[in-house]
């Protein structure tokens, strides 16, 4: 399959996946488990413009992933990350949380695809590298979260680990690029927002999920062969 065909196919799949992703993202609450709401197949409880925008963004991210990634057993892991990562970004903007159930699904889906690819290809090196990158990134971010209470949520820690795990399959430099790009983007946005709201007594919380997801996509694009 050519990259063009993969981009079209995965983009169309992204459109369809964007509808339930919108339902989950806009149905999520500040606390409690994240579930498929009623009428998820129509995108409810998201409003029609929100469903359309989510579907378009999911299709765009999925198509970009299909265009740059080779057709292999690992492609579904990156497609899922593109689509589900968008949902996490929306939840974080709305609720200031990154649910463990969703971030955990990214760990599991990437792990399954990577295990299959390692078994088929007979090379466990990329799998071990991805696992080490994910564990190391999680450990570092957890240490930061414990050292600076209230500055970093555990959802951010798990999401960073999932990103490092997923990108670690592509290489150490790709994992570092994705994480650093996301953190730098988040820091830039947070600085701008805090400067503009300097008169406020309390700085507004800035969700990290959107910047991390954007950093992941940038790293995937730049890692393309």
GROMACS .gro file of C-alpha atoms in nm:
model
  225
    1UNK     CA    1   0.000   0.000   0.000
    2UNK     CA    2   0.134   0.343  -0.092
    3UNK     CA    3   0.155   0.623   0.160
    4UNK     CA    4  -0.106   0.818  -0.033
    5UNK     CA    5  -0.357   0.536  -0.014
    6UNK     CA    6  -0.277   0.483   0.353
    7UNK     CA    7  -0.329   0.853   0.422
    8UNK     CA    8  -0.669   0.851   0.254
    9UNK     CA    9  -0.780   0.530   0.420
   10UNK     CA   10  -0.664   0.627   0.767
   11UNK     CA   11  -0.803   0.977   0.723
   12UNK     CA   12  -1.148   0.836   0.643
   13UNK     CA   13  -1.119   0.604   0.940
   14UNK     CA   14  -1.024   0.907   1.147
   15UNK     CA   15  -1.343   1.085   1.044
   16UNK     CA   16  -1.553   0.792   1.162
   17UNK     CA   17  -1.353   0.753   1.484
   18UNK     CA   18  -1.380   1.124   1.551
   19UNK     CA   19  -1.753   1.094   1.624
   20UNK     CA   20  -1.726   0.861   1.927
   21UNK     CA   21  -1.408   1.043   2.030
   22UNK     CA   22  -1.612   1.364   2.045
   23UNK     CA   23  -1.878   1.186   2.251
   24UNK     CA   24  -1.618   1.064   2.501
   25UNK     CA   25  -1.426   1.391   2.514
   26UNK     CA   26  -1.732   1.612   2.563
   27UNK     CA   27  -1.905   1.364   2.791
   28UNK     CA   28  -1.611   1.344   3.032
   29UNK     CA   29  -1.654   1.511   3.370
   30UNK     CA   30  -1.406   1.676   3.605
   31UNK     CA   31  -1.399   1.356   3.810
   32UNK     CA   32  -1.518   1.001   3.779
   33UNK     CA   33  -1.466   0.731   3.515
   34UNK     CA   34  -1.479   0.808   3.144
   35UNK     CA   35  -1.740   0.607   2.957
   36UNK     CA   36  -1.916   0.597   2.622
   37UNK     CA   37  -2.223   0.819   2.675
   38UNK     CA   38  -2.568   0.757   2.536
   39UNK     CA   39  -2.599   0.818   2.161
   40UNK     CA   40  -2.222   0.810   2.124
   41UNK     CA   41  -2.265   0.706   1.760
   42UNK     CA   42  -2.395   1.058   1.688
   43UNK     CA   43  -2.129   1.229   1.897
   44UNK     CA   44  -2.364   1.323   2.181
   45UNK     CA   45  -2.344   1.503   2.419
   46UNK     CA   46  -2.113   1.714   2.200
   47UNK     CA   47  -2.290   1.974   1.988
   48UNK     CA   48  -2.287   1.924   1.608
   49UNK     CA   49  -2.014   2.187   1.546
   50UNK     CA   50  -1.798   2.020   1.811
   51UNK     CA   51  -1.851   1.678   1.655
   52UNK     CA   52  -1.764   1.810   1.309
   53UNK     CA   53  -1.450   1.988   1.432
   54UNK     CA   54  -1.335   1.681   1.627
   55UNK     CA   55  -1.393   1.455   1.326
   56UNK     CA   56  -1.200   1.691   1.097
   57UNK     CA   57  -0.908   1.718   1.339
   58UNK     CA   58  -0.903   1.341   1.392
   59UNK     CA   59  -0.906   1.284   1.017
   60UNK     CA   60  -0.622   1.533   0.969
   61UNK     CA   61  -0.402   1.378   1.238
   62UNK     CA   62  -0.478   1.027   1.113
   63UNK     CA   63  -0.410   1.117   0.750
   64UNK     CA   64  -0.079   1.281   0.838
   65UNK     CA   65   0.020   0.970   1.031
   66UNK     CA   66  -0.073   0.746   0.739
   67UNK     CA   67   0.118   0.965   0.496
   68UNK     CA   68   0.447   0.959   0.687
   69UNK     CA   69   0.449   0.617   0.856
   70UNK     CA   70   0.535   0.298   0.666
   71UNK     CA   71   0.267   0.031   0.635
   72UNK     CA   72   0.348  -0.221   0.908
   73UNK     CA   73   0.212  -0.397   1.215
   74UNK     CA   74   0.288  -0.086   1.420
   75UNK     CA   75   0.082   0.153   1.208
   76UNK     CA   76  -0.240   0.092   1.408
   77UNK     CA   77  -0.058   0.200   1.725
   78UNK     CA   78   0.030   0.536   1.573
   79UNK     CA   79  -0.314   0.581   1.417
   80UNK     CA   80  -0.479   0.516   1.754
   81UNK     CA   81  -0.241   0.756   1.923
   82UNK     CA   82  -0.328   1.028   1.673
   83UNK     CA   83  -0.703   0.988   1.725
   84UNK     CA   84  -0.716   0.912   2.097
   85UNK     CA   85  -0.450   1.176   2.169
   86UNK     CA   86  -0.686   1.435   2.021
   87UNK     CA   87  -0.960   1.317   2.255
   88UNK     CA   88  -0.727   1.347   2.552
   89UNK     CA   89  -0.632   1.700   2.449
   90UNK     CA   90  -1.000   1.801   2.440
   91UNK     CA   91  -1.069   1.642   2.779
   92UNK     CA   92  -0.772   1.822   2.929
   93UNK     CA   93  -0.889   2.158   2.795
   94UNK     CA   94  -1.242   2.103   2.923
   95UNK     CA   95  -1.180   1.925   3.252
   96UNK     CA   96  -0.810   1.981   3.333
   97UNK     CA   97  -0.751   1.606   3.356
   98UNK     CA   98  -0.605   1.323   3.151
   99UNK     CA   99  -0.803   1.012   3.252
  100UNK     CA  100  -0.590   0.708   3.333
  101UNK     CA  101  -0.834   0.478   3.156
  102UNK     CA  102  -0.770   0.655   2.825
  103UNK     CA  103  -0.396   0.707   2.864
  104UNK     CA  104  -0.368   0.347   2.977
  105UNK     CA  105  -0.541   0.237   2.656
  106UNK     CA  106  -0.261   0.408   2.461
  107UNK     CA  107   0.000   0.213   2.658
  108UNK     CA  108  -0.180  -0.116   2.595
  109UNK     CA  109  -0.252  -0.060   2.224
  110UNK     CA  110   0.106   0.047   2.153
  111UNK     CA  111   0.242  -0.244   2.353
  112UNK     CA  112   0.032  -0.502   2.170
  113UNK     CA  113   0.127  -0.369   1.828
  114UNK     CA  114   0.494  -0.348   1.919
  115UNK     CA  115   0.498  -0.704   2.057
  116UNK     CA  116   0.340  -0.835   1.737
  117UNK     CA  117   0.588  -0.640   1.524
  118UNK     CA  118   0.883  -0.767   1.730
  119UNK     CA  119   0.759  -1.126   1.701
  120UNK     CA  120   0.700  -1.102   1.326
  121UNK     CA  121   1.024  -0.919   1.256
  122UNK     CA  122   1.233  -1.122   1.497
  123UNK     CA  123   1.390  -0.809   1.649
  124UNK     CA  124   1.308  -0.712   2.008
  125UNK     CA  125   1.546  -0.416   2.009
  126UNK     CA  126   1.285  -0.150   1.921
  127UNK     CA  127   1.043  -0.300   2.173
  128UNK     CA  128   1.297  -0.287   2.454
  129UNK     CA  129   1.394   0.067   2.357
  130UNK     CA  130   1.031   0.178   2.359
  131UNK     CA  131   0.971   0.015   2.698
  132UNK     CA  132   1.279   0.175   2.851
  133UNK     CA  133   1.191   0.516   2.708
  134UNK     CA  134   0.837   0.495   2.845
  135UNK     CA  135   0.945   0.379   3.189
  136UNK     CA  136   1.227   0.635   3.212
  137UNK     CA  137   1.005   0.926   3.106
  138UNK     CA  138   0.734   0.820   3.352
  139UNK     CA  139   0.986   0.794   3.636
  140UNK     CA  140   1.135   1.136   3.565
  141UNK     CA  141   0.797   1.307   3.539
  142UNK     CA  142   0.672   1.131   3.854
  143UNK     CA  143   0.975   1.256   4.044
  144UNK     CA  144   0.901   1.611   3.922
  145UNK     CA  145   0.535   1.577   4.019
  146UNK     CA  146   0.627   1.462   4.370
  147UNK     CA  147   0.889   1.736   4.408
  148UNK     CA  148   0.651   2.009   4.289
  149UNK     CA  149   0.306   1.926   4.427
  150UNK     CA  150   0.022   2.085   4.234
  151UNK     CA  151   0.235   2.172   3.933
  152UNK     CA  152   0.201   1.843   3.747
  153UNK     CA  153  -0.085   1.595   3.755
  154UNK     CA  154  -0.049   1.218   3.750
  155UNK     CA  155  -0.248   1.217   3.426
  156UNK     CA  156   0.028   1.427   3.269
  157UNK     CA  157   0.287   1.181   3.401
  158UNK     CA  158   0.113   0.880   3.247
  159UNK     CA  159   0.053   1.061   2.916
  160UNK     CA  160   0.417   1.163   2.891
  161UNK     CA  161   0.516   0.803   2.952
  162UNK     CA  162   0.277   0.681   2.683
  163UNK     CA  163   0.423   0.930   2.435
  164UNK     CA  164   0.779   0.823   2.514
  165UNK     CA  165   0.680   0.456   2.484
  166UNK     CA  166   0.508   0.508   2.150
  167UNK     CA  167   0.781   0.727   1.999
  168UNK     CA  168   1.056   0.514   2.149
  169UNK     CA  169   0.977   0.251   1.889
  170UNK     CA  170   1.099   0.498   1.626
  171UNK     CA  171   1.420   0.587   1.809
  172UNK     CA  172   1.568   0.766   2.108
  173UNK     CA  173   1.594   1.096   1.923
  174UNK     CA  174   1.231   1.078   1.814
  175UNK     CA  175   1.113   1.016   2.170
  176UNK     CA  176   1.322   1.305   2.301
  177UNK     CA  177   1.203   1.532   2.021
  178UNK     CA  178   0.839   1.456   2.089
  179UNK     CA  179   0.867   1.515   2.462
  180UNK     CA  180   1.082   1.826   2.442
  181UNK     CA  181   0.865   1.978   2.167
  182UNK     CA  182   0.551   1.923   2.371
  183UNK     CA  183   0.702   2.056   2.692
  184UNK     CA  184   0.850   2.359   2.515
  185UNK     CA  185   0.519   2.437   2.346
  186UNK     CA  186   0.336   2.404   2.677
  187UNK     CA  187   0.588   2.629   2.849
  188UNK     CA  188   0.554   2.892   2.577
  189UNK     CA  189   0.175   2.890   2.592
  190UNK     CA  190   0.175   2.901   2.972
  191UNK     CA  191   0.416   3.195   2.974
  192UNK     CA  192   0.206   3.393   2.727
  193UNK     CA  193  -0.116   3.324   2.916
  194UNK     CA  194   0.038   3.417   3.251
  195UNK     CA  195   0.184   3.740   3.115
  196UNK     CA  196  -0.153   3.840   2.973
  197UNK     CA  197  -0.324   3.757   3.303
  198UNK     CA  198  -0.056   3.907   3.526
  199UNK     CA  199  -0.316   4.114   3.708
  200UNK     CA  200  -0.493   3.800   3.832
  201UNK     CA  201  -0.427   3.693   4.190
  202UNK     CA  202  -0.396   3.331   4.087
  203UNK     CA  203  -0.241   3.207   3.765
  204UNK     CA  204  -0.489   3.008   3.555
  205UNK     CA  205  -0.416   2.636   3.517
  206UNK     CA  206  -0.281   2.555   3.173
  207UNK     CA  207  -0.365   2.210   3.034
  208UNK     CA  208  -0.058   2.021   2.913
  209UNK     CA  209  -0.237   1.760   2.702
  210UNK     CA  210  -0.280   1.962   2.379
  211UNK     CA  211   0.088   2.063   2.369
  212UNK     CA  212   0.202   1.707   2.440
  213UNK     CA  213  -0.021   1.570   2.163
  214UNK     CA  214   0.112   1.831   1.919
  215UNK     CA  215   0.470   1.742   2.014
  216UNK     CA  216   0.396   1.375   1.947
  217UNK     CA  217   0.260   1.451   1.599
  218UNK     CA  218   0.556   1.673   1.515
  219UNK     CA  219   0.798   1.399   1.616
  220UNK     CA  220   0.614   1.141   1.402
  221UNK     CA  221   0.631   1.371   1.099
  222UNK     CA  222   1.000   1.450   1.144
  223UNK     CA  223   1.085   1.083   1.201
  224UNK     CA  224   0.935   0.983   0.867
  225UNK     CA  225   1.180   0.792   0.645
   0.00000   0.00000   0.00000
